[in-house]
Coordinates of N, CA and C and ligand atoms in Angstrom, one line a residue:
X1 N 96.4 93.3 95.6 CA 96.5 92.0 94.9 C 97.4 91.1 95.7
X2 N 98.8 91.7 96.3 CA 99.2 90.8 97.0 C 99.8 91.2 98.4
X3 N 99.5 90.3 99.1 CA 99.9 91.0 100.3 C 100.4 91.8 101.3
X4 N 101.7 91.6 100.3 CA 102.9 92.0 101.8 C 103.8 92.7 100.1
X5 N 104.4 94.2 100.8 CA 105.2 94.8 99.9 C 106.1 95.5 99.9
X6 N 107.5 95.2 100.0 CA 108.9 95.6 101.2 C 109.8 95.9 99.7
X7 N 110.5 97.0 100.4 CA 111.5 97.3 98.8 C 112.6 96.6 99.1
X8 N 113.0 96.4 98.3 CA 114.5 95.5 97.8 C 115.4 96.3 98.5
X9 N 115.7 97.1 98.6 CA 116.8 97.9 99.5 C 116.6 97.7 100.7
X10 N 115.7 97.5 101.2 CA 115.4 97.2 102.6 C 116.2 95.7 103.3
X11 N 115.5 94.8 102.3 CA 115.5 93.5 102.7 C 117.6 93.4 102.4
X12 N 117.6 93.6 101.6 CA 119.5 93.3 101.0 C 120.2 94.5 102.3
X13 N 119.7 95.0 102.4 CA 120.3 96.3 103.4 C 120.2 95.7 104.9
X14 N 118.8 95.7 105.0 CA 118.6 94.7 106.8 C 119.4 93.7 106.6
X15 N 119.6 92.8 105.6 CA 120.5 91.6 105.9 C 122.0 91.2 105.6
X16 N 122.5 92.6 105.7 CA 123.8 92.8 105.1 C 124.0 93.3 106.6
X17 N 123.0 94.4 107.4 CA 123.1 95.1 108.5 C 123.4 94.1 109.7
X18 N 122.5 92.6 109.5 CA 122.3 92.1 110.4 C 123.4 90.7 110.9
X19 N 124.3 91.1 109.4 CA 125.3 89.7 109.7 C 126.4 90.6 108.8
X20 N 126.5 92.1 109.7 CA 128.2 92.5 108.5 C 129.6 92.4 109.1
X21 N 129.1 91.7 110.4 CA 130.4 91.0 110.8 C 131.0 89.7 110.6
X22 N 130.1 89.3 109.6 CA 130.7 87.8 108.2 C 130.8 88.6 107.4
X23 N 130.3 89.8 107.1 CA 130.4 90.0 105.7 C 131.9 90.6 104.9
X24 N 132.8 89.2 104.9 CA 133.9 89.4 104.6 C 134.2 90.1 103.0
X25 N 133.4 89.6 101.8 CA 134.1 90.7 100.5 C 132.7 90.9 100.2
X26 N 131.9 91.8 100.2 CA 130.3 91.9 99.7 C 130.8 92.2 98.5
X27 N 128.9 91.9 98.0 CA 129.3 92.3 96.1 C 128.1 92.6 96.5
X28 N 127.8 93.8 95.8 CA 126.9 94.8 95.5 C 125.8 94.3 94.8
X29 N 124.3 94.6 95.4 CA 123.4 94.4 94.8 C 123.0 94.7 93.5
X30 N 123.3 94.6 92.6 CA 122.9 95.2 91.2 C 121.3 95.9 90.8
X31 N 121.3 97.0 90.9 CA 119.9 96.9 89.9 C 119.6 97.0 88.6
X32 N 120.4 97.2 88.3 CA 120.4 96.9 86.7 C 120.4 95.6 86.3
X33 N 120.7 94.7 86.7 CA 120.9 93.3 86.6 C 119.3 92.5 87.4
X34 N 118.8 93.2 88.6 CA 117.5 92.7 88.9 C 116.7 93.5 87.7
X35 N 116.8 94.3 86.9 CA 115.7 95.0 86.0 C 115.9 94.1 84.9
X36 N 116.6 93.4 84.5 CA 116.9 92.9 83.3 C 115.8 91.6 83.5
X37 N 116.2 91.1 84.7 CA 115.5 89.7 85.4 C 113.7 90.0 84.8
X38 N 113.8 91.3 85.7 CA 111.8 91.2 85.5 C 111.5 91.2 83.7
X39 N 112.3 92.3 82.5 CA 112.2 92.0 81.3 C 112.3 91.0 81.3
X40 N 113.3 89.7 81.1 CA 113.1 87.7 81.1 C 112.1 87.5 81.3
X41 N 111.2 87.9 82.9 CA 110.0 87.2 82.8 C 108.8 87.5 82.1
X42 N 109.0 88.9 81.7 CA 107.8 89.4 81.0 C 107.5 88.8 80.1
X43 N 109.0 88.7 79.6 CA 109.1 88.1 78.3 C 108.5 86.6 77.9
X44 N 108.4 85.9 79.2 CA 107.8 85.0 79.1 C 106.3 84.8 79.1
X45 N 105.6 85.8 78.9 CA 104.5 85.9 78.7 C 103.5 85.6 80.3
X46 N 102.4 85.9 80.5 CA 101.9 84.9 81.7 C 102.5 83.9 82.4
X47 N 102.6 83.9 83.6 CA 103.5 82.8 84.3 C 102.3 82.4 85.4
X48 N 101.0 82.3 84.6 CA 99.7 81.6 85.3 C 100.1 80.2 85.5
X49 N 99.6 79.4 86.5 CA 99.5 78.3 86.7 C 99.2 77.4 85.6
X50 N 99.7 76.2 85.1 CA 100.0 75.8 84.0 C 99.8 76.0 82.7
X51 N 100.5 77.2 82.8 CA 101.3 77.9 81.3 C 102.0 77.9 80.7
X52 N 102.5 77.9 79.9 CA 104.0 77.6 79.1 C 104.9 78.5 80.0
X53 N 104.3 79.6 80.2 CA 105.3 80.7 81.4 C 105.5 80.3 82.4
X54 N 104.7 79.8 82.6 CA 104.8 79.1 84.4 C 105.8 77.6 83.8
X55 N 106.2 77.2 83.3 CA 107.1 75.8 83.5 C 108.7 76.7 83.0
X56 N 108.3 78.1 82.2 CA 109.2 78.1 81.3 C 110.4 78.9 82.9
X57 N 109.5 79.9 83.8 CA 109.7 80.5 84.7 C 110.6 79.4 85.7
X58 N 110.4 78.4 86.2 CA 110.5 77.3 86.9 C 112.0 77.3 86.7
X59 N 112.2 76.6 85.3 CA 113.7 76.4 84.5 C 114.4 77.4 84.6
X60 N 113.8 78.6 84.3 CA 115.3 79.7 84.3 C 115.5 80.0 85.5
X61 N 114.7 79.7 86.3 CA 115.4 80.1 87.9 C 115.9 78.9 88.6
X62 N 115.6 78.1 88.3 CA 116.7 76.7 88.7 C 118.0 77.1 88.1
X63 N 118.2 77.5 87.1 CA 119.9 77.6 85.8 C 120.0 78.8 86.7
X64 N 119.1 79.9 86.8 CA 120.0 81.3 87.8 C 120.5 81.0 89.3
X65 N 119.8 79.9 89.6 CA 120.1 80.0 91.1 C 121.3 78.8 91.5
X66 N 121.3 78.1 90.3 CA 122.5 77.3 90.3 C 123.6 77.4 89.6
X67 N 123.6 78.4 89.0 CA 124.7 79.0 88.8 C 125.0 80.0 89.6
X68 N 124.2 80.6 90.4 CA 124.8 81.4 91.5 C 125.6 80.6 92.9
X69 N 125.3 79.6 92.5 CA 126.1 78.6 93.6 C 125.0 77.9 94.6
X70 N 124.0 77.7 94.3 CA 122.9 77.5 95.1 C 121.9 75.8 94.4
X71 N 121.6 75.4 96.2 CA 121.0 73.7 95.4 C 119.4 74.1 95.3
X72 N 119.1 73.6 94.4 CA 117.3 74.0 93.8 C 116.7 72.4 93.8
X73 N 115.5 72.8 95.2 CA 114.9 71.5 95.5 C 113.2 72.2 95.1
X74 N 112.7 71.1 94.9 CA 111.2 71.5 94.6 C 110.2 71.0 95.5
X75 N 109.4 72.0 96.2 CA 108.6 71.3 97.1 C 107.4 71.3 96.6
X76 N 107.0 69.6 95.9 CA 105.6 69.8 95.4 C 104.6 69.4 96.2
X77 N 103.4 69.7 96.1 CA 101.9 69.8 96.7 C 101.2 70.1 95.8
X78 N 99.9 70.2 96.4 CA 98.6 70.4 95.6 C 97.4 70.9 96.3
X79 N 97.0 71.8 96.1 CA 95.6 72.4 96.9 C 94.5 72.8 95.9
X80 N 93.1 72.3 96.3 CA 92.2 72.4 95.4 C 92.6 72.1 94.2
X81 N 93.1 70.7 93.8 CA 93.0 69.9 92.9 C 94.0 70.4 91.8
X82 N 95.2 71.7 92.5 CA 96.1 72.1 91.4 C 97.2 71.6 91.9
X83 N 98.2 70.7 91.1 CA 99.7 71.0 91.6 C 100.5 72.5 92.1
X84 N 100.9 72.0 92.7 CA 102.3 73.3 93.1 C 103.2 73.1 93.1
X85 N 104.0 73.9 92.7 CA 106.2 73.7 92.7 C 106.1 74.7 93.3
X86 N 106.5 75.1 95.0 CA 107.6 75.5 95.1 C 108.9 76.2 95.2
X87 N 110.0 76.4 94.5 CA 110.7 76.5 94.4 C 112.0 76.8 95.7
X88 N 112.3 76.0 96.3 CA 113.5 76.3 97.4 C 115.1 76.2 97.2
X89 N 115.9 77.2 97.6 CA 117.1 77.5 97.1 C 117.8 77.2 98.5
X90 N 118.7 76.6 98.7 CA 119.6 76.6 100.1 C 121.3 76.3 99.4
X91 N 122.2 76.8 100.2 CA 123.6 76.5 100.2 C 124.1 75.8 101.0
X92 N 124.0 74.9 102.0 CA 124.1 74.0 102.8 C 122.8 73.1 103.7
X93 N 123.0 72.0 104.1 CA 121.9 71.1 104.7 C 121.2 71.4 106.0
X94 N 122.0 72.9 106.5 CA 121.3 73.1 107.8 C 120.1 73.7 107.5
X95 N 119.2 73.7 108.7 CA 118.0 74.4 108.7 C 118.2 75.6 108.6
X96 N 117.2 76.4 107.7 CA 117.1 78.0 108.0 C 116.8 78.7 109.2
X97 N 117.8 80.0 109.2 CA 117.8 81.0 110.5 C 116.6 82.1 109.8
X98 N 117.0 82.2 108.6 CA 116.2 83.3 107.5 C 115.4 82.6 106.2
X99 N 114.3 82.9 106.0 CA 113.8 82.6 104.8 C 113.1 84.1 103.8
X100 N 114.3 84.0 102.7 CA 113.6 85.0 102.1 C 112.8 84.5 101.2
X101 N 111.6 85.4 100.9 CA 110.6 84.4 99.8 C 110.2 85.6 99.3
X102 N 109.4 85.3 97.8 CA 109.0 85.9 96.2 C 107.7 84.8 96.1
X103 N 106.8 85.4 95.5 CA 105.8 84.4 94.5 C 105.9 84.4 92.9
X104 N 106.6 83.4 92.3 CA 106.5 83.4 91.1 C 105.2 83.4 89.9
X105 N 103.9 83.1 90.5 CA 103.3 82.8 89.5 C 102.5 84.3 89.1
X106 N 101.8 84.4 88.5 CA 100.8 86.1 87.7 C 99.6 85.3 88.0
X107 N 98.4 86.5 88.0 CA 97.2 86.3 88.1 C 96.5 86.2 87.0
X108 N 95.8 85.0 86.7 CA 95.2 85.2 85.5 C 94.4 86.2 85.3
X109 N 93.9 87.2 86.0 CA 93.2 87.8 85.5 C 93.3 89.5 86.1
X110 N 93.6 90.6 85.3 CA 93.7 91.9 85.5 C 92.6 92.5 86.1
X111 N 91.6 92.2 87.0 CA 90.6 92.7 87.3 C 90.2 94.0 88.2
X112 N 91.5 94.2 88.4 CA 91.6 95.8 88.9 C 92.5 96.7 88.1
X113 N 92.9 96.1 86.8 CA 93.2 97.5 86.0 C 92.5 98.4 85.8
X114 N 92.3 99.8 85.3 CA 91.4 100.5 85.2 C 91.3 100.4 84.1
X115 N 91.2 100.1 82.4 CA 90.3 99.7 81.4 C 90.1 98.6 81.4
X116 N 88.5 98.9 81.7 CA 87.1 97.6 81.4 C 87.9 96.3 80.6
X117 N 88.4 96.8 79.7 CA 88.7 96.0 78.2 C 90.1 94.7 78.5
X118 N 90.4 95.5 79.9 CA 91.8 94.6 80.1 C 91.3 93.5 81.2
X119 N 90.6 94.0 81.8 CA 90.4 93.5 83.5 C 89.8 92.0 82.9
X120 N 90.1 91.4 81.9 CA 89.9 89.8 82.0 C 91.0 88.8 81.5
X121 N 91.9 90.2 80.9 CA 93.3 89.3 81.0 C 94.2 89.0 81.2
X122 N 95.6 88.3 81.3 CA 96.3 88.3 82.3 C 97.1 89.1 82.7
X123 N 97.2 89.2 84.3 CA 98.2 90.3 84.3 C 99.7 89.9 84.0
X124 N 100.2 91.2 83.2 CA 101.6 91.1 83.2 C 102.5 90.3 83.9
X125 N 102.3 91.1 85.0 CA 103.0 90.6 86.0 C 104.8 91.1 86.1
X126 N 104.9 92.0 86.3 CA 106.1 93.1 85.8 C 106.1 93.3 87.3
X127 N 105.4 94.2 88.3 CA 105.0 94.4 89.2 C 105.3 93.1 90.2
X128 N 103.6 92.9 89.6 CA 103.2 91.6 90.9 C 104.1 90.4 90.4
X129 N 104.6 90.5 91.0 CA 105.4 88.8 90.8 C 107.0 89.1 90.4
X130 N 107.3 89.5 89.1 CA 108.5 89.5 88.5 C 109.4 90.5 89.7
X131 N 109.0 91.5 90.1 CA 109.9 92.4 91.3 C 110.5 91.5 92.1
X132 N 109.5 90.6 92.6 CA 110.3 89.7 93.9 C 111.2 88.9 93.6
X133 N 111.1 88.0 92.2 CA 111.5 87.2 91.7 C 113.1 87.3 91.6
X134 N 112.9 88.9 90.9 CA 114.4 89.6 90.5 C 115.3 89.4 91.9
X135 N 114.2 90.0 92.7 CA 115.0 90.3 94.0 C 115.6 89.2 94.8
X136 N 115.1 88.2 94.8 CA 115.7 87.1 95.1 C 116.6 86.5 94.8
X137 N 116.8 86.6 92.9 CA 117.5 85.9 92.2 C 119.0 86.9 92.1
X138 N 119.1 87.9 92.4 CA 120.0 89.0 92.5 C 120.2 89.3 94.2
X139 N 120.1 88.6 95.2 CA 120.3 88.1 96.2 C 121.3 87.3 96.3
X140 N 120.4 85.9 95.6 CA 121.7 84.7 95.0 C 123.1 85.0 94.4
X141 N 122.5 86.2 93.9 CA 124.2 86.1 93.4 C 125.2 87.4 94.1
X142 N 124.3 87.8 95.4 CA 125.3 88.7 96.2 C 125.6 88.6 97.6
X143 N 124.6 88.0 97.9 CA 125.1 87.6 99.5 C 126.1 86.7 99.8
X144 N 126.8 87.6 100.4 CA 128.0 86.9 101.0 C 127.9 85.2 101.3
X145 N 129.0 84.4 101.3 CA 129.2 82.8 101.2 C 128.2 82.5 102.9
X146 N 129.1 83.1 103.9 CA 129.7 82.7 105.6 C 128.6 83.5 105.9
X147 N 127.1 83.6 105.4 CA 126.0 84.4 106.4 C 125.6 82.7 107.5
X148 N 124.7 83.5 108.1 CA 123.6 82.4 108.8 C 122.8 81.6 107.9
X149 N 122.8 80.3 107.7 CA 122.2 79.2 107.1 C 120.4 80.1 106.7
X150 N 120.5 80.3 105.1 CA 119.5 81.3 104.5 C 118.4 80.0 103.2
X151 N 117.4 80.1 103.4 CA 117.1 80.0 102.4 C 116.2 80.8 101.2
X152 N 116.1 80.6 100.0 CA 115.2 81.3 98.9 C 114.0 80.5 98.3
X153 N 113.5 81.3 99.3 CA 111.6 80.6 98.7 C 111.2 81.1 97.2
X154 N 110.5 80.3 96.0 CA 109.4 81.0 95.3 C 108.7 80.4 95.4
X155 N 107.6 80.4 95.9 CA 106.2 80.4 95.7 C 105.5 80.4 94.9
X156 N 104.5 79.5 94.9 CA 103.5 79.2 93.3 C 102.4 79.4 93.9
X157 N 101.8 79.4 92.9 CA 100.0 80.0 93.7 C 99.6 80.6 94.3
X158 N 100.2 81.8 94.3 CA 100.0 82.9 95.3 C 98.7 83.5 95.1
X159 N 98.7 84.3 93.7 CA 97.7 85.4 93.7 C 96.9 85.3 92.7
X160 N 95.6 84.2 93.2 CA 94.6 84.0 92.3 C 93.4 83.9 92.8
X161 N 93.1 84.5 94.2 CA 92.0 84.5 94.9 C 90.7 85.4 94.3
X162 N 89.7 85.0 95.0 CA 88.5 85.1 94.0 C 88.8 85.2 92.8
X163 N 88.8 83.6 92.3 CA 89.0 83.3 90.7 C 88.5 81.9 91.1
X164 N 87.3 81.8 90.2 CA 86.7 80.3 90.6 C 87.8 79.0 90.7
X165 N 87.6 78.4 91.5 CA 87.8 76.9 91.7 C 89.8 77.3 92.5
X166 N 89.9 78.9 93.0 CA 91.2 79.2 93.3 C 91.2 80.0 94.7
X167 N 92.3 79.9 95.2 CA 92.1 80.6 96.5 C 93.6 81.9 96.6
X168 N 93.5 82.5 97.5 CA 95.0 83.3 97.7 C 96.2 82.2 98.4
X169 N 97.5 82.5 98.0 CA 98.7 82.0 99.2 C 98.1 80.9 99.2
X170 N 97.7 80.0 98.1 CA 98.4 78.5 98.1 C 99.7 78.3 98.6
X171 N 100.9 78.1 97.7 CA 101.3 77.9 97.7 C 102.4 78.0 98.7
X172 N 102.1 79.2 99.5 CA 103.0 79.2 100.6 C 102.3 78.8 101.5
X173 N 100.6 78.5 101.7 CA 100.2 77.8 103.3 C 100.4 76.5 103.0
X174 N 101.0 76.0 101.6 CA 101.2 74.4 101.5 C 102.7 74.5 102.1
X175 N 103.9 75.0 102.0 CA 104.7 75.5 102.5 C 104.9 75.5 103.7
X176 N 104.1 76.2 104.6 CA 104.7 76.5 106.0 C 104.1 75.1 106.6
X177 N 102.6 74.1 106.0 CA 102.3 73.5 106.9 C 103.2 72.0 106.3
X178 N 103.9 71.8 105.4 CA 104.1 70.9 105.1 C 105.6 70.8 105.3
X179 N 106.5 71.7 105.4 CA 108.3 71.9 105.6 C 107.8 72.3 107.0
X180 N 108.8 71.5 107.7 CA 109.0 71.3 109.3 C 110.3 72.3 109.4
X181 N 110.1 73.6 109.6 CA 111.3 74.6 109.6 C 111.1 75.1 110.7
X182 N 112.1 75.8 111.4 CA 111.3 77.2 112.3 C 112.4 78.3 112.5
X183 N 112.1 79.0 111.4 CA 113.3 80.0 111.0 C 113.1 81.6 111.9
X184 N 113.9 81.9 112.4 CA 113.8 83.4 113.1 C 113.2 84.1 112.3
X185 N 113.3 84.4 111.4 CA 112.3 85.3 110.6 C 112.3 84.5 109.0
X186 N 110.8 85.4 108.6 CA 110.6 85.0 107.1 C 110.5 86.7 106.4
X187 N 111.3 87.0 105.0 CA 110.8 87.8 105.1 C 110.1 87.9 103.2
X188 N 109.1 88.5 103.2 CA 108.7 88.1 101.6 C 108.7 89.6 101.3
X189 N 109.0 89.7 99.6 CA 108.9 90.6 99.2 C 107.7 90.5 97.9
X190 N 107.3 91.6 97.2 CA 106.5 91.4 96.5 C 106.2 93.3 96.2
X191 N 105.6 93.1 94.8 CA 104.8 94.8 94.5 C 106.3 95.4 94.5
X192 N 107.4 95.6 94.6 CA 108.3 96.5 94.9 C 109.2 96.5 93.7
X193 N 108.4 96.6 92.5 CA 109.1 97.3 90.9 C 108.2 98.9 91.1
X194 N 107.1 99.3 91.4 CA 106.2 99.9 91.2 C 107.1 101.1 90.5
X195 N 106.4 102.0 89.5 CA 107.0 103.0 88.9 C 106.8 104.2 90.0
X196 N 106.0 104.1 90.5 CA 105.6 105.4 91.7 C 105.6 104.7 93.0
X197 N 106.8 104.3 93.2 CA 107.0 102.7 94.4 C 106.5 103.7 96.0
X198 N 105.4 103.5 96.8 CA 105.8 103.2 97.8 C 105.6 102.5 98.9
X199 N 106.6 102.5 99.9 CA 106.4 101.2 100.6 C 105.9 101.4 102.1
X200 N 104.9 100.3 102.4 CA 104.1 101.1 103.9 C 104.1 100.1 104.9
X201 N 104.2 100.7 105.7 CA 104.3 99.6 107.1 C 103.3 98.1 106.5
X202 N 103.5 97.1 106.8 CA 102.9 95.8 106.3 C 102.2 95.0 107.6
X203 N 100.5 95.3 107.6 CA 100.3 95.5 108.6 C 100.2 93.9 109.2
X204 N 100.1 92.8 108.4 CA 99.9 91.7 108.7 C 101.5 90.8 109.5
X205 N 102.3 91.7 109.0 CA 103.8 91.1 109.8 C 104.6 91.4 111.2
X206 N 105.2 90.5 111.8 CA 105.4 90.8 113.2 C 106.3 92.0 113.1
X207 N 105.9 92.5 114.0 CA 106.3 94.0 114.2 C 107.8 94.3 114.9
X208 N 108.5 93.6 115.2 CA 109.6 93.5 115.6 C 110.7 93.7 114.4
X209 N 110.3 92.6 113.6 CA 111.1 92.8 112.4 C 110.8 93.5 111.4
X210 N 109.5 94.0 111.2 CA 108.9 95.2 110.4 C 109.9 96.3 111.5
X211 N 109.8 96.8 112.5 CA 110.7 97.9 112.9 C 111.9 97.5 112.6
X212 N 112.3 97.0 112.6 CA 113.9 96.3 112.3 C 114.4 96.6 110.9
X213 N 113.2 96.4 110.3 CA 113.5 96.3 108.5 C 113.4 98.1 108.4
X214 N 112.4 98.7 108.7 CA 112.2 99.6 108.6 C 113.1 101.1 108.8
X215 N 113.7 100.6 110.0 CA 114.6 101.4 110.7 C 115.5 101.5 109.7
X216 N 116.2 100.8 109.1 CA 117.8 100.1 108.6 C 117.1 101.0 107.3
X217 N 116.0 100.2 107.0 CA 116.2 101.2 105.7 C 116.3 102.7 105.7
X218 N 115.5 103.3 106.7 CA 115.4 104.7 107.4 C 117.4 105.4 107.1
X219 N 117.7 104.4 107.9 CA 119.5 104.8 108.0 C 119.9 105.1 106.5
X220 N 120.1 103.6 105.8 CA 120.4 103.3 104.3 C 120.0 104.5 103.8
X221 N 118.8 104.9 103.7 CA 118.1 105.9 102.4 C 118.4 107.1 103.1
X222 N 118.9 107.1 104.5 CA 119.3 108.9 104.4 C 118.0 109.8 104.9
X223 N 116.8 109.1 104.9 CA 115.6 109.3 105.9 C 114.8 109.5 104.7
X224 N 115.4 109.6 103.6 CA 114.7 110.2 102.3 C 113.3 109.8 102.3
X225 N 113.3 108.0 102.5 CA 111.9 107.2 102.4 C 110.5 108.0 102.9
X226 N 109.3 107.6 102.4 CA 108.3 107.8 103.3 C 107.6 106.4 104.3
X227 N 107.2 106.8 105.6 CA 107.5 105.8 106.1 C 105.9 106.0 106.8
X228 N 104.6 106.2 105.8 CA 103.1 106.1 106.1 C 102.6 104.8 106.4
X229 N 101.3 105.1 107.3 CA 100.8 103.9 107.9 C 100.3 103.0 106.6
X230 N 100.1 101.4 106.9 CA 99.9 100.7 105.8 C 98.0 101.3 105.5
X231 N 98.3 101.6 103.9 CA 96.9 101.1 103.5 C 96.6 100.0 102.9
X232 N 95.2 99.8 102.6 CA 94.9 98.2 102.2 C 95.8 98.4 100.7
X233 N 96.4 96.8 100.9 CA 96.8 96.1 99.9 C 96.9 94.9 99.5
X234 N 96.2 94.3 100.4 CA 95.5 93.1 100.3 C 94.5 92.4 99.4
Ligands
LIG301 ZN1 101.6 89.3 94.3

């Protein structure tokens, strides 16, 4: 359902690896505090494209990410006749070296759960969507001040492809063609609450920084990880 799927330890690990000679007083990633985040969104019911969850989602991550110390600009557009917000986080006016990005919105529709009975309505979105969301937002509130000029993407309209009158990755191909950036890497996360999580080479991303990411986590976890060729998850 969505495309790309990197665990949270990876990305906060590679990017702590890759700038820990700023990393003057770190504060620890919480997970217990990213688990609380995905409960909030659940809680908000569907965060489908104009839903009460989707405006309600919007707000509490503007208040989380500005109270983390961070300025919340909204990049709107519209493809196939829908608005989109979204959501960009920066701490200063320079351009990004890094762009981490999340898709906030859910799929309206469960069509690969396995009971018949569910597969027409929304998904949760615990998983797909709320994981990244956490992860970003518990990002905000631990990456060191003095890194390399970072920003925090969420993304709207991500995962609604084959669903009439909707396509996949709106909201980030309105993104890359419409923000004039050119960041050394991007890296997105997504799928990475899963209860039986694992995480597999991502075969659509440049392979430099997939080994890079990969490695670091390899070190981090102690080799524990499994580190299998990607299957479809697209
Ligand atoms: Zn997704």
């Amino acid at each position: 359902m969505s495309i790309i799927a990197i665990l949270l330890i990876i990305v906060s690990g590679w990017y702590a690896y890759s700038f820990k000679a700023y990393n003057a007083s770190p504060e620890f990633f919480d997970g217990a505090r990213a688990y609380e985040d995905i409960i909030t969104q659940v809680q908000m019911g569907p965060r489908t494209p104009g839903s009460q969850g989707h405006a309600q989602i919007r707000e509490w991550m503007r208040v989380e990410l500005e109270n983390a110390g961070w300025t919340v600009e909204v990049h709107e557009s519209q493809r196939l006749g829908h608005p989109i917000y979204n959501i960009v986080a920066k701490r200063n006016a320079e351009p990004p070296q890094i762009i981490l990005a999340a898709h906030y919105d859910t799929r309206f529709v469960a069509d690969n759960d396995p009971d018949p009975a569910k597969q027409t309505e929304p998904v949760p979105g615990a998983n797909d969507g709320a994981s990244g969301v956490a992860v970003l937002l518990e990002l905000a509130r631990t990456l060191p001040d003095d890194t390399v000029p970072v920003w925090l993407v969420f993304f709207d309209a991500e995962d609604n492809g084959r669903v009439d009158g909707w396509d996949w990755i709106l909201g980030s191909r309105a993104f890359a063609e419409e923000i004039r950036v050119q960041p050394e890497a991007v890296v997105i996360v997504d799928m990475i609450g899963d209860a039986n999580l694992n995480i597999h080479y991502e075969k659509n991303s440049d392979p430099i920084i997939r080994a890079e990411i990969w490695s670091i986590a390899a070190q981090l976890l102690g080799m524990g990880m499994s580190l299998s060729p990607m299957k479809n998850t697209a």
